[in-house]
Amino acid sequence: MPMAQINTDVESDIKNTLHTVTIETFLEKIIPDIGAIDKKLQALTQDGKYNGTHWAGFPKKRPKKEKPLYKLLADISNAIVSTMTTQQVRTNIIYVDRHKTPPISLDKDMAAGRPDGAGAQPDADINALDKRMIALDQTLRQTRSVSKKNKEALKKRMEEKERLLDLYQLWWMCIHIVYEIKVKQTETQHYDAVLQLATYMRQVLTEQLDRRFILGFVLLFDELTLVLYDRSGVTITDEAINIHQQPERFIRIVTGFSSMTPAQLGWDTTMQIYRPISNDIKPSYTIAHNSEGIHGTGRYNIHWVIDVEQQDDKVRKYVTVAIISAIRSAEICGRATVVYEVVKFDEKDNPQQTYALKRYWRPVWSDGSDPELYPFEGEIYDILDKGEKDKLKHAILYHDIKINGQIDSTFKLIRNGWAAERYKRPDQPRPDKGAETDADAENRLDRRDIPEDAPVPDAKPKDRYIPIDRHHVNILMPMGREIKAFFSLLELTQCFRDFLGEHIYGHDKLILHRDISTGNLLIFQVQDGSAVGRLMDYDHAKKAKGKKPISSEIVNLDRKRNGLQSILWDNLEKEADVDVLDRALKWLNRSSDAAHYIEDAVKFTGLVGNNASEDPLSVTDLGWDNIGTLPYMSAEVIAEQFLFTLDGSRTRTHFMHEAIHNVESLLWVLVRLCLTRKGPGLNMEREELDNHAPTFNSQLKDAVVCLFEGTPEVMKERKMQLVTDRNPRSAFEEKVVAHFHPYFEPLKPYVRRWWATLILGYKYHGEEFHDIHDHIIRILDEAIKMISQTVTEDEKAKKAAMNLWNKCRNERLATFRRQGSATPPSPLYSSPPSSPQPSMATPPRHNLSSEDEPDSPLAAVSQRLHAMKLKR
């Protein structure tokens, strides 16, 4: 991902989550005090590092550029660490100047961010390297000054310097803390420095999948501000310390970092790297660039040993075969979901099955809020699996992750219960950034400022925003085949019938999935050998409170809106858009209950308090805008409006996401398979979609791009054209069904009827709208009957699909039986330049982010996925 995009993501992340605490609170709650600070200061003074008023070498006047400060700060920090005893040092931290050379990434195409400095655990002794480098530079100068006969000697010394530079290299994997240096001491410069530091912290979390949070600091010439970056936001100290005037506090901070355990520094001690060739398990930061035994390159090919708590409270170790998805691993104020394919570690040499292990940070509602509206994903699975006769569950087990026996939470464990205040952004606009001359100019991006004339409401005690708490969780789930790996046309149709049945079942239990896509539609083999389709991944789901209205028409709607608006103004002194009022009233019929719902959602998203906007609340502010995977979203959901109006006296209420829209999403998944596949199983993408193939079909390619792979605007326009055409059935036939591969010919009549039923539902809001499940299930039942009676499957192709799937599955199960081999097997997943995705040369995995890329190792290199999987 380009550094500019990282900057944009970071500013979006911390827009409402940048908070402050006092320096006293930060030190008390986060950084230990090892004591005897005065003795350490005395030793540093005697050693000439501190002269009583100033750190040695530090300029007394602010320089024009920060370059002179880089190495000075690293040297002073290392000198402070050297005053600690062996017993006091619990984590080996060496401070290094990184302003010239970016740390090295496991993924060669990762953005090359350059923090000004870092506290890391490199393999080499940096001080010893410094001495060797100085001596070598002196020798090189002498060698260059003599006659040309010494070219061979010069060459050898240059080669030695290259070897030394290799040792100087720092890997992102072994960084403990990062810091940023600026010379100007203005509020605007301070805010920019915090943002820039946050980009490096985000990259640390991208590289270090075993990192829970990261600490660092910003130094504005001689004023130091501490920074914490965790999954509840970014917190900084409200006042800076002057490192010259307050040397004891500076020493306390530096020695405190080194006295912290890896867990206190933010490392996840429930997971470590497993190297099959050397057959050892080690913390990632101790391996650095010594990746011997790690199959493949890049973070998608590292094997992790992860502790998973069982139902009897005992801990069992699982080892990852591969990483399925880690695109969102670095986000804050989000789930930061990572999904692994795992086997039991004690069965790794002969495993019988693989599992999907999902790890993310779930939101935890504060006191006074209603957790029933946003239940934990595991609790949703309990609701769905309750009373199930078969043993196929959505989730095998789930639990909050524990660090040293304590639940891993941002509030209680990481922040130790501190209360943060909302950060007030600089009042004055930041200057336009032209050409930059300092070392990290390439890392900057012109940022969009908040309008300076926007009114800032006075803070009130009841409005003070407290960031949302998050708990780190494990969910262990069965592995299934992604729907595009179906074995036969009959199996495909039966599974879509199963998906609809699952949707009805959840709908009846008031569970709203809200994210139907190919990666969430899986095929499982049950005990009798038959295939069952399951709708998975309810991490975006909500549970409605109370009975869902049969119709979206709300009685006395205007009266309820007015009453709800009045309550919100009294309690929050804020108004809300009509869409917000309608969506709350959709699920909670009483205005008082709906108001409580909106108030909790406001607290959840931090839209009150200092510097909050006075604009009315919108569905986007509250996260109530339509969630889903863009290529499969209904045209009405994308447009957020009903596309048909009624004649006469009947009028439509404001748009709401209904069951019919999810049923349309299922249709688009099926349509994509019919357009892009040529038969059952893996490696079955149509050659006609390849621009370089002699059979390339531009009309087919246009249909696929406009519906599934184009920009959001292109996909929205095509979907709306199909729905609003004067003859939507003819338009659907011409632009969609006509391009189906011949293999799917038997499904055409039923796909047409499915589309026609949706159009009737959207146009009249009658039977088809309110009973859409029954109508489509009837259509699929007829399709299943027809296919089973009249369609003769190619048994050879069916058997080939099954054999390829089983071959790939057996290769994955045998991953660790190859550990004695000096040559690692072909990597299961490759790491592309942006948004890494698994290679489809292996079977699709649970929750695979890839939609329908070519089933080959080259597929992972495709960058189309980012637009296809765009969340609204």
JSON list of N, CA, C and O in Angstrom, two decimals, residues 588-618:
[
{"chain": "A", "resi": 588, "resn": "LEU", "atom": "N", "xyz": [-37.30, -0.24, 17.02]},
{"chain": "A", "resi": 588, "resn": "LEU", "atom": "CA", "xyz": [-37.81, 0.08, 18.34]},
{"chain": "A", "resi": 588, "resn": "LEU", "atom": "C", "xyz": [-38.99, 1.04, 18.16]},
{"chain": "A", "resi": 588, "resn": "LEU", "atom": "O", "xyz": [-38.81, 2.22, 17.89]},
{"chain": "A", "resi": 589, "resn": "ASN", "atom": "N", "xyz": [-40.19, 0.53, 18.30]},
{"chain": "A", "resi": 589, "resn": "ASN", "atom": "CA", "xyz": [-41.39, 1.27, 17.90]},
{"chain": "A", "resi": 589, "resn": "ASN", "atom": "C", "xyz": [-41.67, 2.46, 18.80]},
{"chain": "A", "resi": 589, "resn": "ASN", "atom": "O", "xyz": [-42.26, 3.45, 18.37]},
{"chain": "A", "resi": 590, "resn": "ARG", "atom": "N", "xyz": [-41.26, 2.39, 20.06]},
{"chain": "A", "resi": 590, "resn": "ARG", "atom": "CA", "xyz": [-41.49, 3.51, 20.99]},
{"chain": "A", "resi": 590, "resn": "ARG", "atom": "C", "xyz": [-40.39, 4.55, 20.83]},
{"chain": "A", "resi": 590, "resn": "ARG", "atom": "O", "xyz": [-39.20, 4.23, 20.78]},
{"chain": "A", "resi": 591, "resn": "SER", "atom": "N", "xyz": [-40.79, 5.81, 20.82]},
{"chain": "A", "resi": 591, "resn": "SER", "atom": "CA", "xyz": [-39.82, 6.89, 20.63]},
{"chain": "A", "resi": 591, "resn": "SER", "atom": "C", "xyz": [-38.78, 6.91, 21.72]},
{"chain": "A", "resi": 591, "resn": "SER", "atom": "O", "xyz": [-37.60, 7.18, 21.47]},
{"chain": "A", "resi": 592, "resn": "SER", "atom": "N", "xyz": [-39.16, 6.62, 22.96]},
{"chain": "A", "resi": 592, "resn": "SER", "atom": "CA", "xyz": [-38.20, 6.65, 24.08]},
{"chain": "A", "resi": 592, "resn": "SER", "atom": "C", "xyz": [-37.14, 5.57, 23.91]},
{"chain": "A", "resi": 592, "resn": "SER", "atom": "O", "xyz": [-35.95, 5.80, 24.17]},
{"chain": "A", "resi": 593, "resn": "ASP", "atom": "N", "xyz": [-37.56, 4.37, 23.47]},
{"chain": "A", "resi": 593, "resn": "ASP", "atom": "CA", "xyz": [-36.58, 3.29, 23.24]},
{"chain": "A", "resi": 593, "resn": "ASP", "atom": "C", "xyz": [-35.67, 3.64, 22.07]},
{"chain": "A", "resi": 593, "resn": "ASP", "atom": "O", "xyz": [-34.45, 3.41, 22.13]},
{"chain": "A", "resi": 594, "resn": "ALA", "atom": "N", "xyz": [-36.24, 4.19, 21.01]},
{"chain": "A", "resi": 594, "resn": "ALA", "atom": "CA", "xyz": [-35.43, 4.57, 19.85]},
{"chain": "A", "resi": 594, "resn": "ALA", "atom": "C", "xyz": [-34.42, 5.65, 20.22]},
{"chain": "A", "resi": 594, "resn": "ALA", "atom": "O", "xyz": [-33.28, 5.65, 19.75]},
{"chain": "A", "resi": 595, "resn": "ALA", "atom": "N", "xyz": [-34.83, 6.59, 21.09]},
{"chain": "A", "resi": 595, "resn": "ALA", "atom": "CA", "xyz": [-33.92, 7.65, 21.52]},
{"chain": "A", "resi": 595, "resn": "ALA", "atom": "C", "xyz": [-32.75, 7.06, 22.30]},
{"chain": "A", "resi": 595, "resn": "ALA", "atom": "O", "xyz": [-31.60, 7.47, 22.13]},
{"chain": "A", "resi": 596, "resn": "HIS", "atom": "N", "xyz": [-33.05, 6.11, 23.20]},
{"chain": "A", "resi": 596, "resn": "HIS", "atom": "CA", "xyz": [-31.99, 5.47, 23.98]},
{"chain": "A", "resi": 596, "resn": "HIS", "atom": "C", "xyz": [-31.01, 4.75, 23.05]},
{"chain": "A", "resi": 596, "resn": "HIS", "atom": "O", "xyz": [-29.79, 4.80, 23.25]},
{"chain": "A", "resi": 597, "resn": "TYR", "atom": "N", "xyz": [-31.54, 4.11, 22.03]},
{"chain": "A", "resi": 597, "resn": "TYR", "atom": "CA", "xyz": [-30.72, 3.42, 21.03]},
{"chain": "A", "resi": 597, "resn": "TYR", "atom": "C", "xyz": [-29.77, 4.41, 20.34]},
{"chain": "A", "resi": 597, "resn": "TYR", "atom": "O", "xyz": [-28.55, 4.19, 20.24]},
{"chain": "A", "resi": 598, "resn": "ILE", "atom": "N", "xyz": [-30.31, 5.54, 19.86]},
{"chain": "A", "resi": 598, "resn": "ILE", "atom": "CA", "xyz": [-29.48, 6.53, 19.16]},
{"chain": "A", "resi": 598, "resn": "ILE", "atom": "C", "xyz": [-28.44, 7.13, 20.10]},
{"chain": "A", "resi": 598, "resn": "ILE", "atom": "O", "xyz": [-27.28, 7.32, 19.73]},
{"chain": "A", "resi": 599, "resn": "GLU", "atom": "N", "xyz": [-28.84, 7.43, 21.36]},
{"chain": "A", "resi": 599, "resn": "GLU", "atom": "CA", "xyz": [-27.89, 8.01, 22.31]},
{"chain": "A", "resi": 599, "resn": "GLU", "atom": "C", "xyz": [-26.72, 7.08, 22.56]},
{"chain": "A", "resi": 599, "resn": "GLU", "atom": "O", "xyz": [-25.56, 7.50, 22.63]},
{"chain": "A", "resi": 600, "resn": "ASP", "atom": "N", "xyz": [-27.01, 5.78, 22.70]},
{"chain": "A", "resi": 600, "resn": "ASP", "atom": "CA", "xyz": [-25.93, 4.82, 22.90]},
{"chain": "A", "resi": 600, "resn": "ASP", "atom": "C", "xyz": [-25.03, 4.75, 21.67]},
{"chain": "A", "resi": 600, "resn": "ASP", "atom": "O", "xyz": [-23.80, 4.65, 21.79]},
{"chain": "A", "resi": 601, "resn": "ALA", "atom": "N", "xyz": [-25.65, 4.78, 20.49]},
{"chain": "A", "resi": 601, "resn": "ALA", "atom": "CA", "xyz": [-24.85, 4.73, 19.26]},
{"chain": "A", "resi": 601, "resn": "ALA", "atom": "C", "xyz": [-23.96, 5.96, 19.13]},
{"chain": "A", "resi": 601, "resn": "ALA", "atom": "O", "xyz": [-22.83, 5.89, 18.65]},
{"chain": "A", "resi": 602, "resn": "VAL", "atom": "N", "xyz": [-24.45, 7.11, 19.58]},
{"chain": "A", "resi": 602, "resn": "VAL", "atom": "CA", "xyz": [-23.66, 8.35, 19.56]},
{"chain": "A", "resi": 602, "resn": "VAL", "atom": "C", "xyz": [-22.44, 8.20, 20.47]},
{"chain": "A", "resi": 602, "resn": "VAL", "atom": "O", "xyz": [-21.32, 8.56, 20.11]},
{"chain": "A", "resi": 603, "resn": "LYS", "atom": "N", "xyz": [-22.66, 7.66, 21.68]},
{"chain": "A", "resi": 603, "resn": "LYS", "atom": "CA", "xyz": [-21.54, 7.45, 22.59]},
{"chain": "A", "resi": 603, "resn": "LYS", "atom": "C", "xyz": [-20.56, 6.44, 22.00]},
{"chain": "A", "resi": 603, "resn": "LYS", "atom": "O", "xyz": [-19.34, 6.57, 22.13]},
{"chain": "A", "resi": 604, "resn": "PHE", "atom": "N", "xyz": [-21.11, 5.43, 21.35]},
{"chain": "A", "resi": 604, "resn": "PHE", "atom": "CA", "xyz": [-20.30, 4.37, 20.75]},
{"chain": "A", "resi": 604, "resn": "PHE", "atom": "C", "xyz": [-19.33, 4.93, 19.72]},
{"chain": "A", "resi": 604, "resn": "PHE", "atom": "O", "xyz": [-18.19, 4.50, 19.60]},
{"chain": "A", "resi": 605, "resn": "THR", "atom": "N", "xyz": [-19.79, 5.91, 18.94]},
{"chain": "A", "resi": 605, "resn": "THR", "atom": "CA", "xyz": [-18.97, 6.46, 17.86]},
{"chain": "A", "resi": 605, "resn": "THR", "atom": "C", "xyz": [-18.31, 7.78, 18.20]},
{"chain": "A", "resi": 605, "resn": "THR", "atom": "O", "xyz": [-17.60, 8.35, 17.38]},
{"chain": "A", "resi": 606, "resn": "GLY", "atom": "N", "xyz": [-18.54, 8.32, 19.42]},
{"chain": "A", "resi": 606, "resn": "GLY", "atom": "CA", "xyz": [-17.83, 9.51, 19.85]},
{"chain": "A", "resi": 606, "resn": "GLY", "atom": "C", "xyz": [-18.21, 10.77, 19.13]},
{"chain": "A", "resi": 606, "resn": "GLY", "atom": "O", "xyz": [-17.36, 11.55, 18.73]},
{"chain": "A", "resi": 607, "resn": "LEU", "atom": "N", "xyz": [-19.51, 11.02, 19.00]},
{"chain": "A", "resi": 607, "resn": "LEU", "atom": "CA", "xyz": [-19.97, 12.18, 18.23]},
{"chain": "A", "resi": 607, "resn": "LEU", "atom": "C", "xyz": [-20.45, 13.31, 19.11]},
{"chain": "A", "resi": 607, "resn": "LEU", "atom": "O", "xyz": [-21.17, 14.20, 18.66]},
{"chain": "A", "resi": 608, "resn": "VAL", "atom": "N", "xyz": [-20.09, 13.28, 20.39]},
{"chain": "A", "resi": 608, "resn": "VAL", "atom": "CA", "xyz": [-20.43, 14.38, 21.28]},
{"chain": "A", "resi": 608, "resn": "VAL", "atom": "C", "xyz": [-19.18, 14.80, 22.02]},
{"chain": "A", "resi": 608, "resn": "VAL", "atom": "O", "xyz": [-18.19, 14.09, 22.03]},
{"chain": "A", "resi": 609, "resn": "GLY", "atom": "N", "xyz": [-19.23, 15.95, 22.66]},
{"chain": "A", "resi": 609, "resn": "GLY", "atom": "CA", "xyz": [-18.09, 16.39, 23.45]},
{"chain": "A", "resi": 609, "resn": "GLY", "atom": "C", "xyz": [-17.31, 17.48, 22.75]},
{"chain": "A", "resi": 609, "resn": "GLY", "atom": "O", "xyz": [-17.76, 18.12, 21.81]},
{"chain": "A", "resi": 610, "resn": "ASN", "atom": "N", "xyz": [-16.09, 17.71, 23.21]},
{"chain": "A", "resi": 610, "resn": "ASN", "atom": "CA", "xyz": [-15.24, 18.76, 22.68]},
{"chain": "A", "resi": 610, "resn": "ASN", "atom": "C", "xyz": [-15.04, 18.60, 21.17]},
{"chain": "A", "resi": 610, "resn": "ASN", "atom": "O", "xyz": [-14.80, 17.51, 20.68]},
{"chain": "A", "resi": 611, "resn": "ASN", "atom": "N", "xyz": [-15.15, 19.70, 20.48]},
{"chain": "A", "resi": 611, "resn": "ASN", "atom": "CA", "xyz": [-14.84, 19.74, 19.04]},
{"chain": "A", "resi": 611, "resn": "ASN", "atom": "C", "xyz": [-15.78, 18.90, 18.20]},
{"chain": "A", "resi": 611, "resn": "ASN", "atom": "O", "xyz": [-15.46, 18.55, 17.07]},
{"chain": "A", "resi": 612, "resn": "ALA", "atom": "N", "xyz": [-16.93, 18.49, 18.76]},
{"chain": "A", "resi": 612, "resn": "ALA", "atom": "CA", "xyz": [-17.89, 17.71, 17.98]},
{"chain": "A", "resi": 612, "resn": "ALA", "atom": "C", "xyz": [-18.61, 18.62, 16.99]},
{"chain": "A", "resi": 612, "resn": "ALA", "atom": "O", "xyz": [-18.84, 19.79, 17.26]},
{"chain": "A", "resi": 613, "resn": "SER", "atom": "N", "xyz": [-18.96, 18.08, 15.87]},
{"chain": "A", "resi": 613, "resn": "SER", "atom": "CA", "xyz": [-19.66, 18.86, 14.86]},
{"chain": "A", "resi": 613, "resn": "SER", "atom": "C", "xyz": [-21.10, 19.12, 15.31]},
{"chain": "A", "resi": 613, "resn": "SER", "atom": "O", "xyz": [-21.70, 18.31, 16.01]},
{"chain": "A", "resi": 614, "resn": "GLU", "atom": "N", "xyz": [-21.64, 20.27, 14.90]},
{"chain": "A", "resi": 614, "resn": "GLU", "atom": "CA", "xyz": [-23.03, 20.57, 15.19]},
{"chain": "A", "resi": 614, "resn": "GLU", "atom": "C", "xyz": [-23.96, 20.13, 14.07]},
{"chain": "A", "resi": 614, "resn": "GLU", "atom": "O", "xyz": [-25.17, 20.36, 14.12]},
{"chain": "A", "resi": 615, "resn": "ASP", "atom": "N", "xyz": [-23.40, 19.51, 13.03]},
{"chain": "A", "resi": 615, "resn": "ASP", "atom": "CA", "xyz": [-24.24, 19.00, 11.96]},
{"chain": "A", "resi": 615, "resn": "ASP", "atom": "C", "xyz": [-25.17, 17.92, 12.50]},
{"chain": "A", "resi": 615, "resn": "ASP", "atom": "O", "xyz": [-24.82, 17.19, 13.44]},
{"chain": "A", "resi": 616, "resn": "PRO", "atom": "N", "xyz": [-26.37, 17.77, 11.92]},
{"chain": "A", "resi": 616, "resn": "PRO", "atom": "CA", "xyz": [-27.28, 16.71, 12.36]},
{"chain": "A", "resi": 616, "resn": "PRO", "atom": "C", "xyz": [-26.62, 15.34, 12.21]},
{"chain": "A", "resi": 616, "resn": "PRO", "atom": "O", "xyz": [-25.81, 15.12, 11.30]},
{"chain": "A", "resi": 617, "resn": "LEU", "atom": "N", "xyz": [-26.99, 14.43, 13.10]},
{"chain": "A", "resi": 617, "resn": "LEU", "atom": "CA", "xyz": [-26.47, 13.07, 13.01]},
{"chain": "A", "resi": 617, "resn": "LEU", "atom": "C", "xyz": [-26.94, 12.41, 11.72]},
{"chain": "A", "resi": 617, "resn": "LEU", "atom": "O", "xyz": [-28.10, 12.53, 11.34]},
{"chain": "A", "resi": 618, "resn": "SER", "atom": "N", "xyz": [-26.03, 11.71, 11.06]},
{"chain": "A", "resi": 618, "resn": "SER", "atom": "CA", "xyz": [-26.38, 10.99, 9.84]},
{"chain": "A", "resi": 618, "resn": "SER", "atom": "C", "xyz": [-26.18, 9.50, 10.05]},
{"chain": "A", "resi": 618, "resn": "SER", "atom": "O", "xyz": [-25.53, 9.07, 11.00]}
]
